PDB file of C-alpha atoms in Angstrom:
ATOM      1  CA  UNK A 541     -34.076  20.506   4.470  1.00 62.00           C
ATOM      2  CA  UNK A 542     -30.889  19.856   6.526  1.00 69.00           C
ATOM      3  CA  UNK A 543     -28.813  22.491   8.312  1.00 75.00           C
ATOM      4  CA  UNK A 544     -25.373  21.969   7.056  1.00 77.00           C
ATOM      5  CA  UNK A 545     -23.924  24.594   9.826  1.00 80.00           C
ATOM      6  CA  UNK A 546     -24.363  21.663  11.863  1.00 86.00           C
ATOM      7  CA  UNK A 547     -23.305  18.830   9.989  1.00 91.00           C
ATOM      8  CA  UNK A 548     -19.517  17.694   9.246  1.00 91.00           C
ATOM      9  CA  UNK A 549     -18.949  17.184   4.992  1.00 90.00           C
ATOM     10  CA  UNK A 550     -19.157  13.863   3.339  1.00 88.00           C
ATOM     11  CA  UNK A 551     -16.653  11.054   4.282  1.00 90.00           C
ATOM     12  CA  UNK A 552     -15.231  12.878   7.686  1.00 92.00           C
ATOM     13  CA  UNK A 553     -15.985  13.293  11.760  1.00 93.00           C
ATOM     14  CA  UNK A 554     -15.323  15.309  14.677  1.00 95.00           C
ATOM     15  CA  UNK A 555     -13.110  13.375  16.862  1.00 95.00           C
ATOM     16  CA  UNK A 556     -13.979  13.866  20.631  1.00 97.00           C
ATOM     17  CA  UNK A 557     -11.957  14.342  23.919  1.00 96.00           C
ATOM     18  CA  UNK A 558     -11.316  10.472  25.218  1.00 96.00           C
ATOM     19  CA  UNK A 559     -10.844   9.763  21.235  1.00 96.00           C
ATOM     20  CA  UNK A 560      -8.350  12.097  20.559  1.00 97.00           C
ATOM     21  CA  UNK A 561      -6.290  12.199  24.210  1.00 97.00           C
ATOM     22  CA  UNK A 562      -5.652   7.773  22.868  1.00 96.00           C
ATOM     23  CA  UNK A 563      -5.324   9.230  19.562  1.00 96.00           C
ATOM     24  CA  UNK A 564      -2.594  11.060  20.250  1.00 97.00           C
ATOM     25  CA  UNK A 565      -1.289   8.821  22.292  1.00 97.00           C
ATOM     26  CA  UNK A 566      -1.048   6.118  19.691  1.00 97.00           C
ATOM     27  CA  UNK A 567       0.754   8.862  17.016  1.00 97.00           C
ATOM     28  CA  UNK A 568       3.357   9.880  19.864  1.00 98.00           C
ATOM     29  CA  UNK A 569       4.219   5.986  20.505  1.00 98.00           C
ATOM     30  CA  UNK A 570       4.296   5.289  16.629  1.00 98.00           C
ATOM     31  CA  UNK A 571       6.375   8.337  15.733  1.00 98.00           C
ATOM     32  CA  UNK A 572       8.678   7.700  18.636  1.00 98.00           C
ATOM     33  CA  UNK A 573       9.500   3.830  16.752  1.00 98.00           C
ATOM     34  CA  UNK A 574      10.556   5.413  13.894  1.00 98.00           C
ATOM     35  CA  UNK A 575      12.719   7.955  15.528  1.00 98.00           C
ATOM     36  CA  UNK A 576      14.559   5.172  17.287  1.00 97.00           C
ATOM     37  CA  UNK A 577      15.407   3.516  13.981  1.00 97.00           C
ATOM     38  CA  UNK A 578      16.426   7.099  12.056  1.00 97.00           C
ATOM     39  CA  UNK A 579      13.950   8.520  10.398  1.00 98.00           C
ATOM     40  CA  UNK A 580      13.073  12.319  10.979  1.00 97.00           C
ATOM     41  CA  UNK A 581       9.894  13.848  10.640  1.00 98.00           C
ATOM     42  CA  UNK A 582       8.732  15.778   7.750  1.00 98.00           C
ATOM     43  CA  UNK A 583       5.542  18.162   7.363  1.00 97.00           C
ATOM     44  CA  UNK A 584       3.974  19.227   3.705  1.00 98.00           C
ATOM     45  CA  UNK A 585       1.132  21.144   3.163  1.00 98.00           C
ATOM     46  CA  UNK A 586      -2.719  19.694   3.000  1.00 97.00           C
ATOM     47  CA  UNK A 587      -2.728  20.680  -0.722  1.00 97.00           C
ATOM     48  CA  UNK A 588      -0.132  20.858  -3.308  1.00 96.00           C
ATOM     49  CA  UNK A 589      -0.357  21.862  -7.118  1.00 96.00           C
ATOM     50  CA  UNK A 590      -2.766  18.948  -8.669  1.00 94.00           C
ATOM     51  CA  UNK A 591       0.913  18.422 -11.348  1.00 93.00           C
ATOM     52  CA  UNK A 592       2.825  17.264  -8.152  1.00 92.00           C
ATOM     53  CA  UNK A 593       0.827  14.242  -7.845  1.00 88.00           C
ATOM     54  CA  UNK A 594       0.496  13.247 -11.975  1.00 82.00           C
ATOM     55  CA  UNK A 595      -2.110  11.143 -13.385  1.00 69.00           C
ATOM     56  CA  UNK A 596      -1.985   8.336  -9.563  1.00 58.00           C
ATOM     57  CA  UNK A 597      -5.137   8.668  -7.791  1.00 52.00           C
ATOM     58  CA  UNK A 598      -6.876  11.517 -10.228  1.00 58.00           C
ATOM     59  CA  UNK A 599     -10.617   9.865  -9.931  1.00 68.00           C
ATOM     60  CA  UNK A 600     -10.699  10.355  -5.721  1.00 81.00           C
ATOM     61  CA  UNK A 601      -8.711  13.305  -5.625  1.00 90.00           C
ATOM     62  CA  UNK A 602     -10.345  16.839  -4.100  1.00 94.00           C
ATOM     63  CA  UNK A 603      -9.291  19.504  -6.749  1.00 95.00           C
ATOM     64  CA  UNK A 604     -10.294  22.850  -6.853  1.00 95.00           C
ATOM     65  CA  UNK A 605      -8.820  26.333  -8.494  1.00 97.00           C
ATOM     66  CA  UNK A 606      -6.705  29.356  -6.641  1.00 97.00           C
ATOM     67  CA  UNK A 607      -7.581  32.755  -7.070  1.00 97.00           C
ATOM     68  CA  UNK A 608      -4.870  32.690  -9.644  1.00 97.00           C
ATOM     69  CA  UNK A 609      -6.630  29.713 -11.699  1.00 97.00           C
ATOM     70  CA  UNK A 610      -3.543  27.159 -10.719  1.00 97.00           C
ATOM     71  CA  UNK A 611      -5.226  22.914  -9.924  1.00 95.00           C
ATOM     72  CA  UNK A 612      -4.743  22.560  -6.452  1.00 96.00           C
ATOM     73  CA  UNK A 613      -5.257  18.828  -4.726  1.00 96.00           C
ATOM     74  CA  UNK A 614      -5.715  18.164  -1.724  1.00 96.00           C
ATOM     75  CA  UNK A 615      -3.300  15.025  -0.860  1.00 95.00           C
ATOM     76  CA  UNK A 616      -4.443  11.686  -1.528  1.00 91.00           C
ATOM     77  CA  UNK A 617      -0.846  10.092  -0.908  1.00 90.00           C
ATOM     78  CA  UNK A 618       1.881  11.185   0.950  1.00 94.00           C
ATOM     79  CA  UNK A 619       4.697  10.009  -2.079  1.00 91.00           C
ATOM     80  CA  UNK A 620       5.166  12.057  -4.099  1.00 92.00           C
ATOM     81  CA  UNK A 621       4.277  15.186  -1.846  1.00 96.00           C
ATOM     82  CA  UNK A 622       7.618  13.751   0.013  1.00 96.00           C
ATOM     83  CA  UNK A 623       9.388  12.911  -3.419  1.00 94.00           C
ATOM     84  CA  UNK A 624       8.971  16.872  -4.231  1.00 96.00           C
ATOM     85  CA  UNK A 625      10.568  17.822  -1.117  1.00 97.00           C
ATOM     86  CA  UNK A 626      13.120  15.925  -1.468  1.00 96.00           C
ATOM     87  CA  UNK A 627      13.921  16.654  -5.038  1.00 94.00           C
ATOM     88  CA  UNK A 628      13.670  20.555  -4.155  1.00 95.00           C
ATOM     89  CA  UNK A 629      14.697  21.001  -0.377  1.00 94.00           C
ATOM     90  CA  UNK A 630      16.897  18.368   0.857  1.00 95.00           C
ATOM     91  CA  UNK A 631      19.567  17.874  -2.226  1.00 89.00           C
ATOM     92  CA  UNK A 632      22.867  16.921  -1.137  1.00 86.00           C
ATOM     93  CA  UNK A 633      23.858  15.372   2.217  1.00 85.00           C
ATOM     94  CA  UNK A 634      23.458  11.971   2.843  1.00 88.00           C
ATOM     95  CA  UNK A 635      23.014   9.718   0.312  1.00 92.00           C
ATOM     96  CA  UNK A 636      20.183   7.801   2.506  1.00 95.00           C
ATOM     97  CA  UNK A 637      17.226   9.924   3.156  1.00 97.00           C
ATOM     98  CA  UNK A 638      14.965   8.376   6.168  1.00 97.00           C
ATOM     99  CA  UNK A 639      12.066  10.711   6.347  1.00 98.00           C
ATOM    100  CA  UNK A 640       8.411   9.604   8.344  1.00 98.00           C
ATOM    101  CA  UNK A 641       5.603  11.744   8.582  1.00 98.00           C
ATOM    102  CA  UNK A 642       1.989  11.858  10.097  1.00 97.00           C
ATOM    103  CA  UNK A 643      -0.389  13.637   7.916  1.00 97.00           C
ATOM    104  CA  UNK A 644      -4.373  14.076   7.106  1.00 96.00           C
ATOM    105  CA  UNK A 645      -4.796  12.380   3.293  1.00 96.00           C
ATOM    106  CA  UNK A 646      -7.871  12.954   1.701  1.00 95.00           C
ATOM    107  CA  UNK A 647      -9.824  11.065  -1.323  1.00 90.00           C
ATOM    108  CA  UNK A 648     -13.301  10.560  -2.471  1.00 88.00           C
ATOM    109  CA  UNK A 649     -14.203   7.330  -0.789  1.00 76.00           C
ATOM    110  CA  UNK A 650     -17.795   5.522  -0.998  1.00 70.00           C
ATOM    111  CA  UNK A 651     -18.011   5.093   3.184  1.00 60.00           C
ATOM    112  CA  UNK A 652     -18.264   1.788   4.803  1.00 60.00           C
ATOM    113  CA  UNK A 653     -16.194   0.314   7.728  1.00 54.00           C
ATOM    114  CA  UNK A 654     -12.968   1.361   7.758  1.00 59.00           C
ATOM    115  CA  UNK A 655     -12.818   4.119   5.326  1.00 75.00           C
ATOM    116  CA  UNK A 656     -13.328   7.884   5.367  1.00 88.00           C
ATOM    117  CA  UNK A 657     -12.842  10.574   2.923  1.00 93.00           C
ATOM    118  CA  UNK A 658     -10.597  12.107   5.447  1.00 94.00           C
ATOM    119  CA  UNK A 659      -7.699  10.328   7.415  1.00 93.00           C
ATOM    120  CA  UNK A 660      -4.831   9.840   8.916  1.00 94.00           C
ATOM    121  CA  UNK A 661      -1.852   8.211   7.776  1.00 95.00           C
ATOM    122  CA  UNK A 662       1.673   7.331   9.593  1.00 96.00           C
ATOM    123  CA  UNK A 663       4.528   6.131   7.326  1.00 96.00           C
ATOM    124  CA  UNK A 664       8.044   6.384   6.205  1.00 97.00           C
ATOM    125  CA  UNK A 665       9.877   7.154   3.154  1.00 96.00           C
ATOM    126  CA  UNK A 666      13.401   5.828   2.740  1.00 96.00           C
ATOM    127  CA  UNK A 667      14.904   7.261   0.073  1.00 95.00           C
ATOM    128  CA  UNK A 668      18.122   6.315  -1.884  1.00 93.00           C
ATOM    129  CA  UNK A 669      18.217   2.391  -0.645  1.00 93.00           C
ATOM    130  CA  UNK A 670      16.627  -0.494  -2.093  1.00 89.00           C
ATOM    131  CA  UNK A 671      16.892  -3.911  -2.129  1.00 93.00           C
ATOM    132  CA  UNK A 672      15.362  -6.585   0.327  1.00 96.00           C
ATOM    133  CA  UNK A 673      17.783  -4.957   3.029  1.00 96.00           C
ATOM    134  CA  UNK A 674      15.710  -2.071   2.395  1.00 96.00           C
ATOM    135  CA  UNK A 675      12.270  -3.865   2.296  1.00 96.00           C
ATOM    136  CA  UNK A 676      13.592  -5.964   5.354  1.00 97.00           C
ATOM    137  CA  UNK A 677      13.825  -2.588   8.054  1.00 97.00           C
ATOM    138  CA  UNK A 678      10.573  -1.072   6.522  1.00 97.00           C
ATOM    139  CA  UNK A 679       8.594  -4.074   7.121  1.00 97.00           C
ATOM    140  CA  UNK A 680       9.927  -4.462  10.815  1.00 98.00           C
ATOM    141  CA  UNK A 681       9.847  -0.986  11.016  1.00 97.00           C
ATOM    142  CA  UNK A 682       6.001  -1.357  10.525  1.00 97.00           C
ATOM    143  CA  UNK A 683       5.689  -4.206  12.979  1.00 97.00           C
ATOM    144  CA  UNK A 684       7.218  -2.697  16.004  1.00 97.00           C
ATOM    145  CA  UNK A 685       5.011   0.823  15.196  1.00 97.00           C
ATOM    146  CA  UNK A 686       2.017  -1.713  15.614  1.00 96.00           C
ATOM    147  CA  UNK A 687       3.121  -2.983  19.226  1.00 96.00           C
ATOM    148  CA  UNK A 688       3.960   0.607  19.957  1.00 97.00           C
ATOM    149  CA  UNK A 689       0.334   1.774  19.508  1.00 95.00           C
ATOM    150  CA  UNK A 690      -0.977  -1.012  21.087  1.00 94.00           C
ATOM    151  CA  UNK A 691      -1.211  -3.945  19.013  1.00 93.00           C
ATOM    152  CA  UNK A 692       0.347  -7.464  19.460  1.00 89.00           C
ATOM    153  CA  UNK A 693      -1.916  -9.880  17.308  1.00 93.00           C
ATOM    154  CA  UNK A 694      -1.131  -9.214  13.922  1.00 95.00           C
ATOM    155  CA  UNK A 695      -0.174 -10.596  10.770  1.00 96.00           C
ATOM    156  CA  UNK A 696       1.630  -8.902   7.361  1.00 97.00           C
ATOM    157  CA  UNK A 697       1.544 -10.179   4.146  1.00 96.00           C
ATOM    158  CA  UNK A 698       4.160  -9.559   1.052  1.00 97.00           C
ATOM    159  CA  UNK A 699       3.599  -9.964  -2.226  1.00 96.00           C
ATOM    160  CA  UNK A 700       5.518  -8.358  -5.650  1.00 96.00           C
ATOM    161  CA  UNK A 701       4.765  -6.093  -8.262  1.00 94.00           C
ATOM    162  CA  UNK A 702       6.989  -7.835 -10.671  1.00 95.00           C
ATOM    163  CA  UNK A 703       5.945 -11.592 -10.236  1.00 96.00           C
ATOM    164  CA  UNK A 704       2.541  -9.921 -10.921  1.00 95.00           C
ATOM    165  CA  UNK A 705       4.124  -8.739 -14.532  1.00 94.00           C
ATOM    166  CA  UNK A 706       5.939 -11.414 -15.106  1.00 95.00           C
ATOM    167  CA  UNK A 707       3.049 -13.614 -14.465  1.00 95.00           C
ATOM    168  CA  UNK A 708       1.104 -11.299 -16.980  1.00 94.00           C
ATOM    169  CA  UNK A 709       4.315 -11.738 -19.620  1.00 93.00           C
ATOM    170  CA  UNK A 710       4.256 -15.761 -19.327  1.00 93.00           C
ATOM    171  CA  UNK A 711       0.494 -15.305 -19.939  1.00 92.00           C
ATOM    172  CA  UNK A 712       1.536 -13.149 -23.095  1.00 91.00           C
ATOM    173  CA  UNK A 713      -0.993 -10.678 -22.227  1.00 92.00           C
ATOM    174  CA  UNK A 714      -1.088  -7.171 -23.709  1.00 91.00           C
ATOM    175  CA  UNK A 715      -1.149  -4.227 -21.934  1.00 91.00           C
ATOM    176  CA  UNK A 716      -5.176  -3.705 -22.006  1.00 93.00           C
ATOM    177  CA  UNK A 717      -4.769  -7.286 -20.899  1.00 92.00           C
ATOM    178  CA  UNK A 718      -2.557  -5.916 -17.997  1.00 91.00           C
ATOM    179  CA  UNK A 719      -4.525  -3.436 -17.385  1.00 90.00           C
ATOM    180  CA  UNK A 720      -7.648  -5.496 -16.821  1.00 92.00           C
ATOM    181  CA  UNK A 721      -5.655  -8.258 -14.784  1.00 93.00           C
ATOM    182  CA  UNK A 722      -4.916  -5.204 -12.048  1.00 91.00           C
ATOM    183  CA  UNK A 723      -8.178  -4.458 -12.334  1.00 91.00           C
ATOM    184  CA  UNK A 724      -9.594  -7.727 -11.515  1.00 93.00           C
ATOM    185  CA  UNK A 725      -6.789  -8.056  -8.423  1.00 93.00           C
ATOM    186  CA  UNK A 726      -7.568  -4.701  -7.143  1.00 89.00           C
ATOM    187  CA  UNK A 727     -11.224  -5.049  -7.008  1.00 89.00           C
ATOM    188  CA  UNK A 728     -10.986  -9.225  -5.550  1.00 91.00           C
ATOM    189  CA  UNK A 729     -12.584 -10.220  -8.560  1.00 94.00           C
ATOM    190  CA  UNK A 730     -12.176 -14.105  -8.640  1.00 94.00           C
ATOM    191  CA  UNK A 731     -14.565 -14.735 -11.583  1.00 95.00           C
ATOM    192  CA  UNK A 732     -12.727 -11.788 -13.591  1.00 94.00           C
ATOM    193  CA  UNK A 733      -9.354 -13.615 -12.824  1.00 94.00           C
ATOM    194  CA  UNK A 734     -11.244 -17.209 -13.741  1.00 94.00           C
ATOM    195  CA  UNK A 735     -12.018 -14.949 -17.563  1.00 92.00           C
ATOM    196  CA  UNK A 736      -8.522 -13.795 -17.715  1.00 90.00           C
ATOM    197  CA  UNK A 737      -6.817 -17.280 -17.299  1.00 92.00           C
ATOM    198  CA  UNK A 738      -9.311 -18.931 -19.748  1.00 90.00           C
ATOM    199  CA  UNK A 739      -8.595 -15.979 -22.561  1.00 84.00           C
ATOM    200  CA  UNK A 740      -5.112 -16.579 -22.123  1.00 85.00           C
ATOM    201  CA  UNK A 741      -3.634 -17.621 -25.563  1.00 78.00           C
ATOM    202  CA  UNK A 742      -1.598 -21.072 -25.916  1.00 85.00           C
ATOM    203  CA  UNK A 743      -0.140 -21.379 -22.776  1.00 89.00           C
ATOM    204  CA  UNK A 744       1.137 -24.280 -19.829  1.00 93.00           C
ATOM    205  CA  UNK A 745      -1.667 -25.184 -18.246  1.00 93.00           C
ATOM    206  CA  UNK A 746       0.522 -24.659 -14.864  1.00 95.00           C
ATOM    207  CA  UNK A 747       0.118 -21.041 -15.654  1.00 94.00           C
ATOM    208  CA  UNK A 748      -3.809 -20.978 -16.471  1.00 94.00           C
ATOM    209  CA  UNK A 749      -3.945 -22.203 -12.800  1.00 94.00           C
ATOM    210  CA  UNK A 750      -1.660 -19.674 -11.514  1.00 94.00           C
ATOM    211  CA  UNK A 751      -3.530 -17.019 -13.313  1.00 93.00           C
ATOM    212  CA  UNK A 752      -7.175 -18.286 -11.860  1.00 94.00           C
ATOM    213  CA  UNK A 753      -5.865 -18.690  -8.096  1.00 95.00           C
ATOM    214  CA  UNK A 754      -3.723 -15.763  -7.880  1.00 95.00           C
ATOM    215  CA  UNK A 755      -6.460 -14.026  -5.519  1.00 95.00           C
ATOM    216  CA  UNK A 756      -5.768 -17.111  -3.488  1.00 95.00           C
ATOM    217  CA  UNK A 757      -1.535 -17.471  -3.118  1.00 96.00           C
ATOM    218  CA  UNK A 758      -1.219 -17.254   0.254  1.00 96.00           C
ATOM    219  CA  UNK A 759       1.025 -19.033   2.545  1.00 95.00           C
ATOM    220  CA  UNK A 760       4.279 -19.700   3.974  1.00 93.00           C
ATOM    221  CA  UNK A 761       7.942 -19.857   2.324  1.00 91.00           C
ATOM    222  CA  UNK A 762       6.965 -23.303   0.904  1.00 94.00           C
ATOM    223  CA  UNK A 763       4.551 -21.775  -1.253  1.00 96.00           C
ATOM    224  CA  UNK A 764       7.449 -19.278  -3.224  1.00 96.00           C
ATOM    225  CA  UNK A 765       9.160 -22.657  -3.451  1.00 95.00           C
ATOM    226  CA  UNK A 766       5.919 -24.411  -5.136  1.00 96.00           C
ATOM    227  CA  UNK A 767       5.435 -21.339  -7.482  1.00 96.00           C
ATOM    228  CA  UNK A 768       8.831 -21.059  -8.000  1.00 96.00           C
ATOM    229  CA  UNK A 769       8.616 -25.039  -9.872  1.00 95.00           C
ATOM    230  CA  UNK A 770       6.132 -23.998 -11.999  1.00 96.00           C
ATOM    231  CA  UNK A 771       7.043 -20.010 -13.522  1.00 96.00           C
ATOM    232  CA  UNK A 772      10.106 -19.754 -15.937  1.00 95.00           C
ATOM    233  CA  UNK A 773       9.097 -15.406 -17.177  1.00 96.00           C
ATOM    234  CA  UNK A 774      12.681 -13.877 -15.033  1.00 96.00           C
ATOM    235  CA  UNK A 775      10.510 -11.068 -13.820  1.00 95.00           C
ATOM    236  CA  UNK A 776       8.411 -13.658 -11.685  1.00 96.00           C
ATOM    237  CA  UNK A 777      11.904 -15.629 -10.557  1.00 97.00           C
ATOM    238  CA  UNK A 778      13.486 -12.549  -9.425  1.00 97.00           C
ATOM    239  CA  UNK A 779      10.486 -11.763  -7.310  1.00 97.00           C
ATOM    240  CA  UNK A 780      10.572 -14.450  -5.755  1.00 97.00           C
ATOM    241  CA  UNK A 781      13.983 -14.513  -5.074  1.00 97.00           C
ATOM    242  CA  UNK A 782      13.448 -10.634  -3.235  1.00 97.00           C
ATOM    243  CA  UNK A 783      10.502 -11.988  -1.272  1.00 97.00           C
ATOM    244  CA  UNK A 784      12.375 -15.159  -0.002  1.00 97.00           C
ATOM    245  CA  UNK A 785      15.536 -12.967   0.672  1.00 97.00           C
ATOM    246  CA  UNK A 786      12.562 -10.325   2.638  1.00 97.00           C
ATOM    247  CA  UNK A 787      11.823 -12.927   4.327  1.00 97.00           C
ATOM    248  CA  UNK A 788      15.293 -14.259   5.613  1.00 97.00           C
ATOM    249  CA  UNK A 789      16.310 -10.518   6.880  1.00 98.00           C
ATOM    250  CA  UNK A 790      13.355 -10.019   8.795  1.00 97.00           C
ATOM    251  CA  UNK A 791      13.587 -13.323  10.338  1.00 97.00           C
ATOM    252  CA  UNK A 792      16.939 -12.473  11.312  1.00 97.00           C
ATOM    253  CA  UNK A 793      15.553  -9.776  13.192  1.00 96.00           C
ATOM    254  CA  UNK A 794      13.270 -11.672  14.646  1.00 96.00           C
ATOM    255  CA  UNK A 795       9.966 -10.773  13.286  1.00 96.00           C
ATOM    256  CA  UNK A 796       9.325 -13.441  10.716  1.00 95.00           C
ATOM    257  CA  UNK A 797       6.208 -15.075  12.667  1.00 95.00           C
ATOM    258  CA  UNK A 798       4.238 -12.102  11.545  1.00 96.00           C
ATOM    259  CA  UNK A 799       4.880 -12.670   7.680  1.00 96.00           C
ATOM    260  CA  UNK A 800       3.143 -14.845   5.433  1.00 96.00           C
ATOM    261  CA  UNK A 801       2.850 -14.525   1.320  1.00 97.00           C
ATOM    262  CA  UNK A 802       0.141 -13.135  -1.142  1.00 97.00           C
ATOM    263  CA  UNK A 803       1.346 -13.193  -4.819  1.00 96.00           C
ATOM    264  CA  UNK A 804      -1.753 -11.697  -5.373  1.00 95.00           C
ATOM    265  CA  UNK A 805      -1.547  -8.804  -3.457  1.00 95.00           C
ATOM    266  CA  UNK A 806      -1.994  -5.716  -5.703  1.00 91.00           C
ATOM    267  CA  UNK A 807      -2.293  -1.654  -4.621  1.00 80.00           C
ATOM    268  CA  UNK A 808      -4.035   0.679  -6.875  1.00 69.00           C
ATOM    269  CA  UNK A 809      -1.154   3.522  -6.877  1.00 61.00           C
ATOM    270  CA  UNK A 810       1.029   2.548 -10.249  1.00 64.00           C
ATOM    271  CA  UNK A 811       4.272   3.422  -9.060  1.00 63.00           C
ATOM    272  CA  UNK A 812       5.116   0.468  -6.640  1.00 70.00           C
ATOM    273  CA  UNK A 813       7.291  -1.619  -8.698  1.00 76.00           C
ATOM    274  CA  UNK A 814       8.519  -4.474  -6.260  1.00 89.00           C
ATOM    275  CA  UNK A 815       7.809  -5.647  -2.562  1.00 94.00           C
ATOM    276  CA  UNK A 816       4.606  -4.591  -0.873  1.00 93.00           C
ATOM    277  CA  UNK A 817       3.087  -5.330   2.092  1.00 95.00           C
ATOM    278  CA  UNK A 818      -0.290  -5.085   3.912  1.00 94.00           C
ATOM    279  CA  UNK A 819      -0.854  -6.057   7.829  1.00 94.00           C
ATOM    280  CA  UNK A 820      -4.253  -7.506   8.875  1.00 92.00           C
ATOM    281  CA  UNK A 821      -5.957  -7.018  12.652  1.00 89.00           C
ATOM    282  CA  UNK A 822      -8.492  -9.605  14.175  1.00 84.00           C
ATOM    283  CA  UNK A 823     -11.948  -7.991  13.998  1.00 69.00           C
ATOM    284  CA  UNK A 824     -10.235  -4.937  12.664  1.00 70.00           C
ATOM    285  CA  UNK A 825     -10.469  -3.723   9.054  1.00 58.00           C
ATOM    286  CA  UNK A 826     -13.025  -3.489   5.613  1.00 51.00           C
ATOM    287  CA  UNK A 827     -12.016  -6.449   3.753  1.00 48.00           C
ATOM    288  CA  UNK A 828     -12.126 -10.105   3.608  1.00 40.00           C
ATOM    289  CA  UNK A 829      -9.763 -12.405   1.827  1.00 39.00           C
ATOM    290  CA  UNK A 830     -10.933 -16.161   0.411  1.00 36.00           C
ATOM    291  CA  UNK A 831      -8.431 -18.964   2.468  1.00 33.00           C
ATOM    292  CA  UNK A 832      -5.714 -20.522   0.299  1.00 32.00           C
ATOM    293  CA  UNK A 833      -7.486 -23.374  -1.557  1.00 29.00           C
TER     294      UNK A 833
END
């Protein structure tokens, strides 16, 4: 039988001098970006009332009871933990909140490269803008906090909630249809997306192949031009107008050699509605991504 006195739970580690001295390093530089741009930190506690955080991320969450029988969480995502703060602590004042935090999350994860049941997590929350402007300072927000700790070769990709819907609309899929489409993207299931564009009902054949390669619509600003020939659903054009106005802010700042597209890019948490992004790290990571075909 193992002694558990001396082993660390499930899905975490002990993090050891030389680690944590470049550790903190790295979170000092990073937290120092977004001070320079405006955003002030924020702290909430490891575990809020299991209601705060609704019905996103239930399956990994770590829930347990108070003495006083109240669901506790531990949090998963650092949201709508900042969402409640706002809402309850910092009414009034400006109309533009930019808040940033560093903070331990915590969900049930099945370990591999990459992923732990407990980690760390630097971000920002701007509140009360939106709009590619918006989407624009986050995303080069994100890419000067990667130099800062350290990073120069990178690469970010965008992609949109709503050309995802709107894609699902011209497809006249229902919502278990839906439902199973974000499945299939959130899990990189290519023959899944292959079923779902050959159950699709009497449609353009244009968007049978859109549906099938999704997983693979990556590339540059001529491919938003390409897509945009071949969708007519409003939800999908207006997407694509965001991403190629995303795309002309941040190169106006300058950092446009970092971005590239992925109108299949999909996150699991159901409350991002529009842009989203992901950055990628040579040799660094827990995924792999088919080339654009």
């Amino acid at each position: 039988m193992i002694n558990k006195v001396y082993q660390v739970p499930y899905g975490t580690k002990d993090i050891l001098p030389g680690e944590m001295k470049a550790r903190r390093r790295i979170e000092d530089a990073i937290i120092r970006v977004f001070d320079n741009w405006g955003y002030d930190e924020v702290k909430t506690p490891d575990f809020e009332y299991a209601d705060t955080f609704g019905k996103v991320g239930t399956k990994g969450d770590f829930r347990f009871f108070d003495r006083d029988n109240n669901l506790l969480a531990l949090r998963s995502d650092m949201t709508a933990p900042i969402a409640r703060l706002t809402a309850t602590r910092l009414q009034g004042g400006e109309p533009i909140k930019r808040l940033c935090y560093l903070a331990n999350l915590y969900r049930y994860e099945e370990i591999q490269a990459g992923r732990q049941c407990e980690f760390e997590q630097a971000g920002v929350e701007l509140l009360g803008a939106s709009g590619p402007a918006a989407d624009a300072e986050v995303i080069v927000l994100a890419a000067e906090a990667l130099q800062a700790a350290g990073v120069q070769q990178f690469a970010i990709s965008l992609g949109h909630v709503n050309f995802i819907n709107g894609l699902a609309q011209e497809a006249g899929f229902d919502a278990e249809q839906i439902s199973r489409l974000k499945s299939c993207l959130r899990r990189h299931d290519a023959v899944g997306m292959q079923h779902m564009a050959d159950a699709a009902g009497n449609i353009r054949p244009e968007i049978k192949r859109l549906l099938a390669d999704l997983l693979f619509l990556q590339g540059g600003a001529e491919l938003l031009e390409r897509v945009r020939g071949i969708v007519t659903d409003p939800l999908c054009l207006s997407a694509l107008q965001d991403l190629q106005r995303i795309y002309e802010l941040v190169e106006a700042y300058g950092a446009a050699r970092y971005l590239s597209f992925d109108l299949g890019l999909y996150r699991s948490l159901d409350y991002y509605t529009g842009m989203l992004f992901e950055a990628y790290l040579p040799e660094m990571g827990y995924r792999r991504r088919r080339p654009l075909r």
